[in-house]
CSV table of C-alpha atoms in Angstrom, one decimal:
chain,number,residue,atom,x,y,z
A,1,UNK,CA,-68.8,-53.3,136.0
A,2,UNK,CA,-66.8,-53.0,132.6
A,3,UNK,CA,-68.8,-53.2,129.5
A,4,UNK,CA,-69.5,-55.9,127.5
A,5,UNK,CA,-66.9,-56.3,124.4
A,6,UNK,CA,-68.3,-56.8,121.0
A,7,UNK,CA,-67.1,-59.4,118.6
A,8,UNK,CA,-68.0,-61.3,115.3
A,9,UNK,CA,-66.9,-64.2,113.9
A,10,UNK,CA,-65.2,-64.1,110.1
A,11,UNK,CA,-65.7,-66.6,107.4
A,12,UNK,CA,-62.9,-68.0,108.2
A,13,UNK,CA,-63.8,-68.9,112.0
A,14,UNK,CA,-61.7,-66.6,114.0
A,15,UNK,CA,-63.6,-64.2,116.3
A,16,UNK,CA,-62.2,-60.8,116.3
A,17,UNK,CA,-63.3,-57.6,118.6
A,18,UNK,CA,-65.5,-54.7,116.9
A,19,UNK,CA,-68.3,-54.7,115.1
A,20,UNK,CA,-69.4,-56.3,111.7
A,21,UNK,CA,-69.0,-53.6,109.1
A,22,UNK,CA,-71.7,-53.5,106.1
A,23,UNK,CA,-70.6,-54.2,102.8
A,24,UNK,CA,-70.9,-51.1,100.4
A,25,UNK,CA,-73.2,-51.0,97.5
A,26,UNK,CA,-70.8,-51.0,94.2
A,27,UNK,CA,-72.1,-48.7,92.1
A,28,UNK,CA,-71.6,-49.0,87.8
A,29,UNK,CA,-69.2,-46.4,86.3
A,30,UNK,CA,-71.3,-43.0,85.2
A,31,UNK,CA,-69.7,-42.9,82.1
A,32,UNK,CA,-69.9,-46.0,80.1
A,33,UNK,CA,-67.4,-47.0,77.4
A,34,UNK,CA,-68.6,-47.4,74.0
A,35,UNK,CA,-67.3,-47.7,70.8
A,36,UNK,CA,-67.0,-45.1,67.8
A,37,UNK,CA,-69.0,-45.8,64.9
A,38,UNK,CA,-67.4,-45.7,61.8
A,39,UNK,CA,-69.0,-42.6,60.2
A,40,UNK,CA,-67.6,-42.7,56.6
A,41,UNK,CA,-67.7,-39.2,56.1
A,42,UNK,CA,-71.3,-38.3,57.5
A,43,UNK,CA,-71.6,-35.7,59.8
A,44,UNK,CA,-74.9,-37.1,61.3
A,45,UNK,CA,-73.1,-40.2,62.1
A,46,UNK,CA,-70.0,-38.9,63.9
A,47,UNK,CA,-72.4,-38.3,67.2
A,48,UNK,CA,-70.6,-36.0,69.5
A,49,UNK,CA,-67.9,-35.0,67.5
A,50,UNK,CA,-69.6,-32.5,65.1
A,51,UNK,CA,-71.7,-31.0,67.6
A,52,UNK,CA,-68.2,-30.8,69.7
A,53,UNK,CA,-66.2,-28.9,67.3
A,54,UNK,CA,-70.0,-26.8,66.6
A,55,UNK,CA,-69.9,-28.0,62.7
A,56,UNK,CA,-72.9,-27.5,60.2
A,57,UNK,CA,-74.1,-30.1,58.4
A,58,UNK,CA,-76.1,-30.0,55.1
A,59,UNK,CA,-78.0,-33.6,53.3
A,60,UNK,CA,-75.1,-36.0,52.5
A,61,UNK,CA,-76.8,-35.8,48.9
A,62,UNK,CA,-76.3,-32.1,48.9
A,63,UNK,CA,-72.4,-32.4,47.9
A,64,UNK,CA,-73.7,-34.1,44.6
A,65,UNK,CA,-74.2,-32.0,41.6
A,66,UNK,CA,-77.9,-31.5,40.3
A,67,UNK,CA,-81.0,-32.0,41.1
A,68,UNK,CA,-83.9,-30.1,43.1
A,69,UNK,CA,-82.8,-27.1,45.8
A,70,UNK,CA,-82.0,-28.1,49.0
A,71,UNK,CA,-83.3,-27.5,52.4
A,72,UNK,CA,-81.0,-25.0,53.8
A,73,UNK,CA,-78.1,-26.6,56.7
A,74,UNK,CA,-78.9,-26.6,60.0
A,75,UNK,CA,-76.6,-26.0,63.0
A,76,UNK,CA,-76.7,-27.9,66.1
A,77,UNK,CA,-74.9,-25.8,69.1
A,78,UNK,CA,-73.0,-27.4,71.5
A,79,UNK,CA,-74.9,-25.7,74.5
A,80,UNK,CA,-78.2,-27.7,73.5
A,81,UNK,CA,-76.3,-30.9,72.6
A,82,UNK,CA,-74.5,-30.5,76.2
A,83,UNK,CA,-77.8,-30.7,77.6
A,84,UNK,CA,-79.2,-33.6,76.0
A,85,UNK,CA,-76.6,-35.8,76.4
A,86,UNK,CA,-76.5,-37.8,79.6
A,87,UNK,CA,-72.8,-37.8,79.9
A,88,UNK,CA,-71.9,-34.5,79.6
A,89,UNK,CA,-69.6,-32.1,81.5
A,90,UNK,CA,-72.4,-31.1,84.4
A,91,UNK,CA,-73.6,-35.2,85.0
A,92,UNK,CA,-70.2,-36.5,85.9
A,93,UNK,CA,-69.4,-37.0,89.4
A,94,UNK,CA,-66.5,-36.4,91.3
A,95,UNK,CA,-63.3,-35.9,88.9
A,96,UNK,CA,-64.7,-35.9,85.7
A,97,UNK,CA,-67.0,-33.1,87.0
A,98,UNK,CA,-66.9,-29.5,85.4
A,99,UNK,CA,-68.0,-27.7,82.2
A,100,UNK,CA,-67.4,-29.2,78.8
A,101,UNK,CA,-64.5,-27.3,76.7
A,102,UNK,CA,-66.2,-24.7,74.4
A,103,UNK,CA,-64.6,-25.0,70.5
A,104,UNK,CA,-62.3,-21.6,69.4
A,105,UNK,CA,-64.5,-21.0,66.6
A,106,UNK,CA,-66.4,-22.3,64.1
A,107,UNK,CA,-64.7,-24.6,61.1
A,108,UNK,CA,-65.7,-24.6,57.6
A,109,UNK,CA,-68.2,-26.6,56.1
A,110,UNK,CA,-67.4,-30.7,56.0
A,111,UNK,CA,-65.7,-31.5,53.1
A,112,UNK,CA,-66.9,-34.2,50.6
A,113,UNK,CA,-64.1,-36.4,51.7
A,114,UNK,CA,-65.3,-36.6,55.4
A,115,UNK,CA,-62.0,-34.7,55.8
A,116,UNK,CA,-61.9,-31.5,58.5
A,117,UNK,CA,-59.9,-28.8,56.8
A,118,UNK,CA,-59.4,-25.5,57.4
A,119,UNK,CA,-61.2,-24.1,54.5
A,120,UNK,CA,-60.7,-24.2,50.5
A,121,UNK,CA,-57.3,-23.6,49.5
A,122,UNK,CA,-58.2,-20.0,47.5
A,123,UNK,CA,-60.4,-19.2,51.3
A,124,UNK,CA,-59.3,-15.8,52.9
A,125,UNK,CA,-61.4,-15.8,55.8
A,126,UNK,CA,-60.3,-16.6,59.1
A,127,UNK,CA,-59.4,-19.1,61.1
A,128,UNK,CA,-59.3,-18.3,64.6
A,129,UNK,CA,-57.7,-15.5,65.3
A,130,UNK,CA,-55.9,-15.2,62.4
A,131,UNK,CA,-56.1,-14.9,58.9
A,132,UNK,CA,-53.9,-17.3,56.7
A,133,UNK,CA,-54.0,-17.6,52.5
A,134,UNK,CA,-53.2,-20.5,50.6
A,135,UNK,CA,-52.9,-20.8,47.0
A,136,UNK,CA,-50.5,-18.8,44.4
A,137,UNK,CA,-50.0,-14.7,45.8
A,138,UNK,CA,-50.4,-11.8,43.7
A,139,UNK,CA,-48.3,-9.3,42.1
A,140,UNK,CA,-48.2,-7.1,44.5
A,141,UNK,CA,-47.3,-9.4,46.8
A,142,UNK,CA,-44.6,-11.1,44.7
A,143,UNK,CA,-43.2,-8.0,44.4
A,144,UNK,CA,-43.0,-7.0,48.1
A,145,UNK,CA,-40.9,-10.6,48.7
A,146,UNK,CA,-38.5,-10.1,46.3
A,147,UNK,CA,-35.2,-9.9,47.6
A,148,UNK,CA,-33.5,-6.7,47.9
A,149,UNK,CA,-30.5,-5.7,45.5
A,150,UNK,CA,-29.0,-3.1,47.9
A,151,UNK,CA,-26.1,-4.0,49.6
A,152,UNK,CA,-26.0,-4.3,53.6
A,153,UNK,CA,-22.3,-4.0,54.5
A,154,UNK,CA,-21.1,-3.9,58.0
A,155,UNK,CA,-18.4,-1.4,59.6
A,156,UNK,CA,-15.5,-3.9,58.1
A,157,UNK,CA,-16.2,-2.0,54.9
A,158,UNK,CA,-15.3,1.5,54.0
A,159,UNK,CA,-18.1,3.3,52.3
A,160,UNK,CA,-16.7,6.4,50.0
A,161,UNK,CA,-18.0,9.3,48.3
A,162,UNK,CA,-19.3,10.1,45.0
A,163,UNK,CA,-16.3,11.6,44.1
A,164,UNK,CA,-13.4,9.8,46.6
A,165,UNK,CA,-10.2,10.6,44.4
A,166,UNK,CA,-9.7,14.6,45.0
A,167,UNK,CA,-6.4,15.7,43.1
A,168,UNK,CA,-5.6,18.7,44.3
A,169,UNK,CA,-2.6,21.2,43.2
A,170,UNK,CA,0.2,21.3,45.4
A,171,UNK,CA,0.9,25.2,45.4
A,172,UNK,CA,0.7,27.5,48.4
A,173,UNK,CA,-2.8,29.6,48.4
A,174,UNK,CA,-0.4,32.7,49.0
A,175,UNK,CA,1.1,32.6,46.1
A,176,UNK,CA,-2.4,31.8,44.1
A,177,UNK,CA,-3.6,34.9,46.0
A,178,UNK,CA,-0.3,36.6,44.8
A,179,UNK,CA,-0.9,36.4,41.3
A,180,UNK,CA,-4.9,36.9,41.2
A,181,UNK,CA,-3.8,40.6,42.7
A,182,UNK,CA,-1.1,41.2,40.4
A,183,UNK,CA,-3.2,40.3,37.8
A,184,UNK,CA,-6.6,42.1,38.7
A,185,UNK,CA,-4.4,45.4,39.2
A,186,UNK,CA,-2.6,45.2,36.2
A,187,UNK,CA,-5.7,44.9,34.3
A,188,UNK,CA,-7.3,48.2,35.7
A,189,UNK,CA,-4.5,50.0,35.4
A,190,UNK,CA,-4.0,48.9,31.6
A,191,UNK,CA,-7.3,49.9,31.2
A,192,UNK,CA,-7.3,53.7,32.8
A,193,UNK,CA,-4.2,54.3,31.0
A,194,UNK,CA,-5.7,52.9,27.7
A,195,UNK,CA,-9.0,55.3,28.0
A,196,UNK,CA,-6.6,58.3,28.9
A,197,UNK,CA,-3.5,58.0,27.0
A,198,UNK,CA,-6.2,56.2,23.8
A,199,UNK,CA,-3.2,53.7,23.2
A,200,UNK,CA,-4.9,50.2,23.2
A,201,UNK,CA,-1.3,49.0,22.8
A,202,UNK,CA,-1.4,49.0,26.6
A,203,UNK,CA,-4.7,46.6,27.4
A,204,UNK,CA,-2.8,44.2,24.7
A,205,UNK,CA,0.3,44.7,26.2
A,206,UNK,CA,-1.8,43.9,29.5
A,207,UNK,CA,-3.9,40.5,28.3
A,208,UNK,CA,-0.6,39.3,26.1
A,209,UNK,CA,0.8,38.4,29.7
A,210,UNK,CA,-1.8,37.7,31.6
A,211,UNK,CA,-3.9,35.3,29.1
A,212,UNK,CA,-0.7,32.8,29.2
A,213,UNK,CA,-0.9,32.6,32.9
A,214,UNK,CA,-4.4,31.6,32.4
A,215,UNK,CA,-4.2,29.0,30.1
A,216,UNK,CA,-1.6,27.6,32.2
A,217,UNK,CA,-3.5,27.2,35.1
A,218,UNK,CA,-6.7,25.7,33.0
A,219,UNK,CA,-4.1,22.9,31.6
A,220,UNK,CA,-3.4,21.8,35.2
A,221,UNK,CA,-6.8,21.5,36.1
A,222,UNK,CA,-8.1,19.9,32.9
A,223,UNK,CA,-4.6,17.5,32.9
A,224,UNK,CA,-3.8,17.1,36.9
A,225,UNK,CA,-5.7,13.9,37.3
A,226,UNK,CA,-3.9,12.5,33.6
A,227,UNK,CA,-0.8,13.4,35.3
A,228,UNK,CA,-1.2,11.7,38.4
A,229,UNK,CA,-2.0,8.4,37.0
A,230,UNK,CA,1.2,8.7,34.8
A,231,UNK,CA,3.2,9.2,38.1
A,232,UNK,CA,1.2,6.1,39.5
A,233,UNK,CA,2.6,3.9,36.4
A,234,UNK,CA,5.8,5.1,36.1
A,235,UNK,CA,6.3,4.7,39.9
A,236,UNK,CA,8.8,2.0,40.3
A,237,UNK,CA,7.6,-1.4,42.1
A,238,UNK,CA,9.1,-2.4,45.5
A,239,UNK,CA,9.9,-5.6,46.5
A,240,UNK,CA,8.0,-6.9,49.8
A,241,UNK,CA,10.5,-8.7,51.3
A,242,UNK,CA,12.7,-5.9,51.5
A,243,UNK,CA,10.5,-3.4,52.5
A,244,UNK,CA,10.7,-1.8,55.9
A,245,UNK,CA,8.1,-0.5,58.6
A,246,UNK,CA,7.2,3.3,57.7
A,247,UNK,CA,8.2,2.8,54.0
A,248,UNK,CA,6.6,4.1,51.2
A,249,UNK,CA,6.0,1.7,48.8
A,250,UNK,CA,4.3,0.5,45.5
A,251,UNK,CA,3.3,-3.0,45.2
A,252,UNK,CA,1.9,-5.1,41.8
A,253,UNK,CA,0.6,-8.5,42.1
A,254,UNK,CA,-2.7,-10.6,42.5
A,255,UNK,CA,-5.6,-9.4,44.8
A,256,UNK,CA,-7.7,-12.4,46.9
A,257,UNK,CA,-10.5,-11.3,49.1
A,258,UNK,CA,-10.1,-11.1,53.2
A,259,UNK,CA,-12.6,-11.2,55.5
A,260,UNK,CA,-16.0,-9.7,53.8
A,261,UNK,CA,-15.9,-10.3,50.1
A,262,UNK,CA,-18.2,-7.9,47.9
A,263,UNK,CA,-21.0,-8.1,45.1
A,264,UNK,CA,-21.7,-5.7,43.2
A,265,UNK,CA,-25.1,-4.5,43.0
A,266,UNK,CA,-26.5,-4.7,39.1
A,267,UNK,CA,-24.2,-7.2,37.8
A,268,UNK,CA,-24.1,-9.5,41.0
A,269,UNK,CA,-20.2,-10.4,40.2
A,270,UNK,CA,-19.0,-12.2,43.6
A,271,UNK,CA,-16.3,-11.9,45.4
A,272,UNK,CA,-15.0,-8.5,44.8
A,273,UNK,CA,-12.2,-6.2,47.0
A,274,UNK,CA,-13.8,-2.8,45.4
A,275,UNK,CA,-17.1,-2.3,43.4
A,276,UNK,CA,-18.9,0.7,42.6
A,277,UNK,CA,-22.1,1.7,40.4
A,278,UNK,CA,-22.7,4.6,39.4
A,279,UNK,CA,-26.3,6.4,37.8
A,280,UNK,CA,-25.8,9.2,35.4
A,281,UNK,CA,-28.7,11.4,34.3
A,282,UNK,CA,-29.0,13.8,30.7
A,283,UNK,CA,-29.5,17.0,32.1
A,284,UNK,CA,-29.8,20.0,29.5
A,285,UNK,CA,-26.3,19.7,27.5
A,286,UNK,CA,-24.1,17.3,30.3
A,287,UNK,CA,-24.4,13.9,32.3
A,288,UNK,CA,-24.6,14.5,35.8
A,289,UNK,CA,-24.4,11.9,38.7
A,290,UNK,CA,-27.6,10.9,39.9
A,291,UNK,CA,-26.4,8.5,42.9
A,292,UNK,CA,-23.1,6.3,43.5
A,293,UNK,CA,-22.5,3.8,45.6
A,294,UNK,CA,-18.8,3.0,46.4
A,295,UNK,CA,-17.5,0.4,48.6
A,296,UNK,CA,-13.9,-1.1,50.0
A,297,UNK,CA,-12.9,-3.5,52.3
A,298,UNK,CA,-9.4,-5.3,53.1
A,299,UNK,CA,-8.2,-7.7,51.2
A,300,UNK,CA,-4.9,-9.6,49.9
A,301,UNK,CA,-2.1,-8.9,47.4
A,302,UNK,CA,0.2,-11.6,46.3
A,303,UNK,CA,4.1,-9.7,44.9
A,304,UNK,CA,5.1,-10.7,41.6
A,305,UNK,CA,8.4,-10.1,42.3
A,306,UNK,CA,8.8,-11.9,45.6
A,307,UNK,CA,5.9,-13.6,46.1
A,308,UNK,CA,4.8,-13.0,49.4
A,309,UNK,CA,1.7,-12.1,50.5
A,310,UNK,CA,0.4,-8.4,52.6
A,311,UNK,CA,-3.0,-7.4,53.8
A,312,UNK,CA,-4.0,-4.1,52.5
A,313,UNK,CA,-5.7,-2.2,55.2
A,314,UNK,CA,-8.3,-0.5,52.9
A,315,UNK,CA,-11.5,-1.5,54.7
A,316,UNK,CA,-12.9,0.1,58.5
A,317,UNK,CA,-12.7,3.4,57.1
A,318,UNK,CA,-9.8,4.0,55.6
A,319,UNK,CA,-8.9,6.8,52.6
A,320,UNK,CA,-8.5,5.0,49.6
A,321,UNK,CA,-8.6,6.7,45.9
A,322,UNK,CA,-9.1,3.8,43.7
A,323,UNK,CA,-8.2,4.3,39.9
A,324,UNK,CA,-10.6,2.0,38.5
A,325,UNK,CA,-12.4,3.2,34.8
A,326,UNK,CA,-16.1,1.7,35.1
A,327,UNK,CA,-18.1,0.1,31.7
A,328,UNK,CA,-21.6,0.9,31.2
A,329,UNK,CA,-23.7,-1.4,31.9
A,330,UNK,CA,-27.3,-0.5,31.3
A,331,UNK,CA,-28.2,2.7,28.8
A,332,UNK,CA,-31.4,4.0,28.9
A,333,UNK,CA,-32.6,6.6,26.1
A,334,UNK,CA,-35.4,8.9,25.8
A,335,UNK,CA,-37.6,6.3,23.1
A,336,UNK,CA,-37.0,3.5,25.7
A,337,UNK,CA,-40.2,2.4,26.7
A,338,UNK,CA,-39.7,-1.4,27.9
A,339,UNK,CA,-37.0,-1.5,31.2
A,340,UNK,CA,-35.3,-4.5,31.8
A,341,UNK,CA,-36.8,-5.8,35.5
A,342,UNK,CA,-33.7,-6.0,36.7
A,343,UNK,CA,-32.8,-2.4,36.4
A,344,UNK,CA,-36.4,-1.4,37.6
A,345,UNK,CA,-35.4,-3.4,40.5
A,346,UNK,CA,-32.3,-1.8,41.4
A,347,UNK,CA,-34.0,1.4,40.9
A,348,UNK,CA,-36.6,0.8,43.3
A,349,UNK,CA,-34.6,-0.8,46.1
A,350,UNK,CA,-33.2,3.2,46.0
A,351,UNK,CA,-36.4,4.9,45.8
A,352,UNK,CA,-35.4,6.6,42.2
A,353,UNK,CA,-38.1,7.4,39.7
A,354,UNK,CA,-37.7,5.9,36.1
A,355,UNK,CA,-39.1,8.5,34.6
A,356,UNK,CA,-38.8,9.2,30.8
A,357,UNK,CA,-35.5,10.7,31.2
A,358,UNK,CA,-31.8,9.6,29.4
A,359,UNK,CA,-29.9,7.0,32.1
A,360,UNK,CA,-26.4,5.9,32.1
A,361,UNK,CA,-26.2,2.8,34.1
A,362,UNK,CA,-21.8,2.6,34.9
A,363,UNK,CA,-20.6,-0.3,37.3
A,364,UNK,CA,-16.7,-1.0,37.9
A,365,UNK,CA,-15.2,-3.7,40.3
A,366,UNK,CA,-11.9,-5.4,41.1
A,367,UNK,CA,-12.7,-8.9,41.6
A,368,UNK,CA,-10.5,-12.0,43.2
A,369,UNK,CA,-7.2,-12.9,41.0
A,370,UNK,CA,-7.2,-9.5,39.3
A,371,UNK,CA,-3.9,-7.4,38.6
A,372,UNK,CA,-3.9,-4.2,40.7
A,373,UNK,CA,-1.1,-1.9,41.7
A,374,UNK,CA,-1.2,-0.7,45.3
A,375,UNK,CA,0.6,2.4,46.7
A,376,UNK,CA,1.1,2.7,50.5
A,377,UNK,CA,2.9,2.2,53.6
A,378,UNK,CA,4.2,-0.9,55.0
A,379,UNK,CA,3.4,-1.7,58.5
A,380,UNK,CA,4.8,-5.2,60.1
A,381,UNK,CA,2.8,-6.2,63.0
A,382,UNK,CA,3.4,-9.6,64.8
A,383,UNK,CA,4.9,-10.9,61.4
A,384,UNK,CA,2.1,-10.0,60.0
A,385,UNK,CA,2.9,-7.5,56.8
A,386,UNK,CA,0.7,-4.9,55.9
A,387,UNK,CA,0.0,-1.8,53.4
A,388,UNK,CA,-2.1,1.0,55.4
A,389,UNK,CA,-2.8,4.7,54.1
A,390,UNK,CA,0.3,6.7,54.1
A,391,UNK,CA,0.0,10.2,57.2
A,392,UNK,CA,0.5,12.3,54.5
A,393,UNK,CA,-1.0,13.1,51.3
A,394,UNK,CA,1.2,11.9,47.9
A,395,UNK,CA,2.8,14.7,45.6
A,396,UNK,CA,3.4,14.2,42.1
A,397,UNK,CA,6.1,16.9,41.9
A,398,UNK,CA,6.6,19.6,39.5
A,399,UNK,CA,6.6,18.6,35.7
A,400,UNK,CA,7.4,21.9,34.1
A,401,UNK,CA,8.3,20.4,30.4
A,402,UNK,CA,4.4,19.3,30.5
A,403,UNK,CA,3.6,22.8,32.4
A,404,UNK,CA,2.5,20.3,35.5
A,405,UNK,CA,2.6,22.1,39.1
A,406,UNK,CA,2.7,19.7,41.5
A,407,UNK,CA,-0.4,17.6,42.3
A,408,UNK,CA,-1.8,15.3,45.5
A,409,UNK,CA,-4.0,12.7,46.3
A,410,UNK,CA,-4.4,11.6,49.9
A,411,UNK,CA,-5.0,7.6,51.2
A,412,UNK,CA,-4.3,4.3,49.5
A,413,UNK,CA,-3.8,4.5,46.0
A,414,UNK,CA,-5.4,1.4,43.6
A,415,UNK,CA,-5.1,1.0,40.0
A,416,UNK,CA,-6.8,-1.5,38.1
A,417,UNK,CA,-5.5,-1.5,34.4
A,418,UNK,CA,-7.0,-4.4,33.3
A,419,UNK,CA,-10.2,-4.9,31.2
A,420,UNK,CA,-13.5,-6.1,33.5
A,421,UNK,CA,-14.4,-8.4,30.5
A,422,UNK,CA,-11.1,-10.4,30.2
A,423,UNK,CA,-10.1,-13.5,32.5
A,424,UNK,CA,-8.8,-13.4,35.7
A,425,UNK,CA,-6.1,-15.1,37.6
A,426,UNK,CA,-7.6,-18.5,39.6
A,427,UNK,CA,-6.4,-18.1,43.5
């Protein structure tokens, strides 16, 4: 016998199988909604937002000046105000259960303004994890962020020695060595024969011809470098548009900059194809050099004579002697006392002492729309015309009416005749 089926009737009439289901209880929301007081600025009317961010809170008449002491600020911790408070973290149900969001730290004091700040401007504690000042910085600090005056060049620049222009004597060592021998010998036997014959005729004989080969070789060295820079000038110029690839060439005209222009360091003058400075110290009866800094890089030259443009290939490390006479810039004496900063400045960005010592402060540049003379080989790659260092070194040649043997200089030659002072060229 098959069961009985159960049924109910709805509201609206119809009878439908299964049984009548209960209606569930509605329950209010656990967390009611209500709306944030306006606190003006008092902590102890802000409710659960200063015990949520764990700020203290002193008498609102505290923050005016005078009157009686004050009971000291009390704190209220967010752990007992958690626990107090009805809606917190641990009575919500369902989603909005789990632990209330501790604070990173504690914040300074409330302000007057009602305002939550991160402390006083002149505050050096810290904040979080870090510490962070506000306000003017010291000297020392001051000093630290200044910008460095020592130039940071890249590979496109040639960087040269102290001393890059080495004239050298064009005569064979065997020869040199020759007549150092002859001469030695000659002496000691001028001066046995002198002690045994007692004729000092001989040892004047003797030094009468071997003091003029002496002198002779102390001109060239004192005059080789002089000489050299008279061949330079009387060198005749060529004409670029004539000039073949593999020639050997001297070109005149105006310099622009290529690729990586330079500054010189003391002066700051901008856009330069060669600068160098140059620190000389007073040491007993001479100048010496203290440090140099010398730097190159390609640039431009405009012919006077037919006025096309080649690229001088004088950067990437390439020999170059450059003929450039610097000024002085800076001249520091024993009685100086009072430095200029600047100078301090670059001396520090090169750990050098300024001691009480005599300095000689030289700088030299050639700067865009200058007049140089340029002496090198010309190159034409994909119509592109060049000067590069020459293979071989450049002779002078013997000048025997200025008692000249010949003299050398190796890599591109540059000559800047004109004055550092006086206007340049616009490009």
């Amino acid at each position: 016998m098959a069961s009985r089926l159960q049924s109910h009737q709805l509201p609206s009439g119809l009878y439908v199988s299964g049984k009548l289901e209960q209606p569930k209880e509605t329950r209010p929301p656990t967390m009611a909604a209500r709306a944030m007081p306006y606190t003006g600025g008092d902590i102890k009317k802000s409710g659960e937002l200063g015990r949520m961010f764990d700020i203290s809170f002193a008498d609102p008449t505290s923050f005016h000046g005078g009157g009686a002491a004050r009971p000291p600020p009390t704190r209220v911790h967010s752990s007992s105000a958690s626990s107090s408070n009805p809606n917190n973290g641990h009575g919500r149900s369902g989603s909005q259960s789990g632990p209330v969001r501790k604070s990173s730290g504690p914040l300074s004091q409330l302000q007057p303004t009602g305002l939550i700040t991160s402390g006083p401007l002149n505050s050096s504690g810290q904040i979080g994890s870090g510490s962070r000042r506000s306000g003017p910085l010291d000297h020392h600090q001051t000093s630290n962020l200044r910008p460095s005056t020592k130039p940071k060049y890249g590979s496109a620049v040639t960087v040269l020695n102290s001393d890059p222009v080495r004239v050298g004597l064009k005569v064979p060592k065997a020869l040199v060595w020759a007549v150092v021998v002859v001469a030695v010998t000659a002496l000691l036997i001028g001066t046995f024969l002198a002690v045994a014959v007692k004729k000092p005729l001989i040892i004047v004989a003797i030094a009468a011809a071997i003091v003029p080969a002496a002198v002779v070789f102390v001109w060239n060295c004192v005059w080789r470098r002089r000489g050299l820079l008279g061949f330079i000038k009387n060198y005749p110029n060529a004409v670029l548009r004539g000039a073949i690839d593999g020639q050997f060439i001297k070109v005149t005209g105006v310099v622009t900059c290529g690729s990586t222009p330079l500054e010189s360091s003391y002066q700051k003058i901008p856009r330069c194809v060669y600068v160098s400075t140059e620190l000389y110290e007073y040491k007993g009866c001479s100048w010496g050099s203290r440090h140099a800094e010398r730097y190159v890089s390609d640039f431009y030259i405009s012919d006077f004579q037919s006025g096309l443009r080649a690229l001088v290939k004088a950067g990437y490390g390439s020999k170059v002697s450059p003929f450039v006479v610097p000024e002085t810039v800076a001249n520091v004496t024993v009685q100086t006392k009072d430095l200029s900063p600047s100078f301090l400045q670059w001396l520090a960005d090169r750990s050098l002492s300024n001691d009480s010592r005599a300095m000689r402060l030289k700088e030299g540049y050639i700067k865009e729309g200058s007049t140089v003379s340029v002496m090198g080989m010309v190159r034409r790659h994909d119509n592109v015309l060049m000067i590069i260092p020459p293979a071989e070194s450049v002779a002078t040649g013997c000048k025997w009416w200025r008692c000249l043997f010949p003299a050398y200089v190796e890599g591109l030659i540059i000559t800047c005749d004109e004055n550092q002072n006086a206007d340049v060229i616009p490009v």
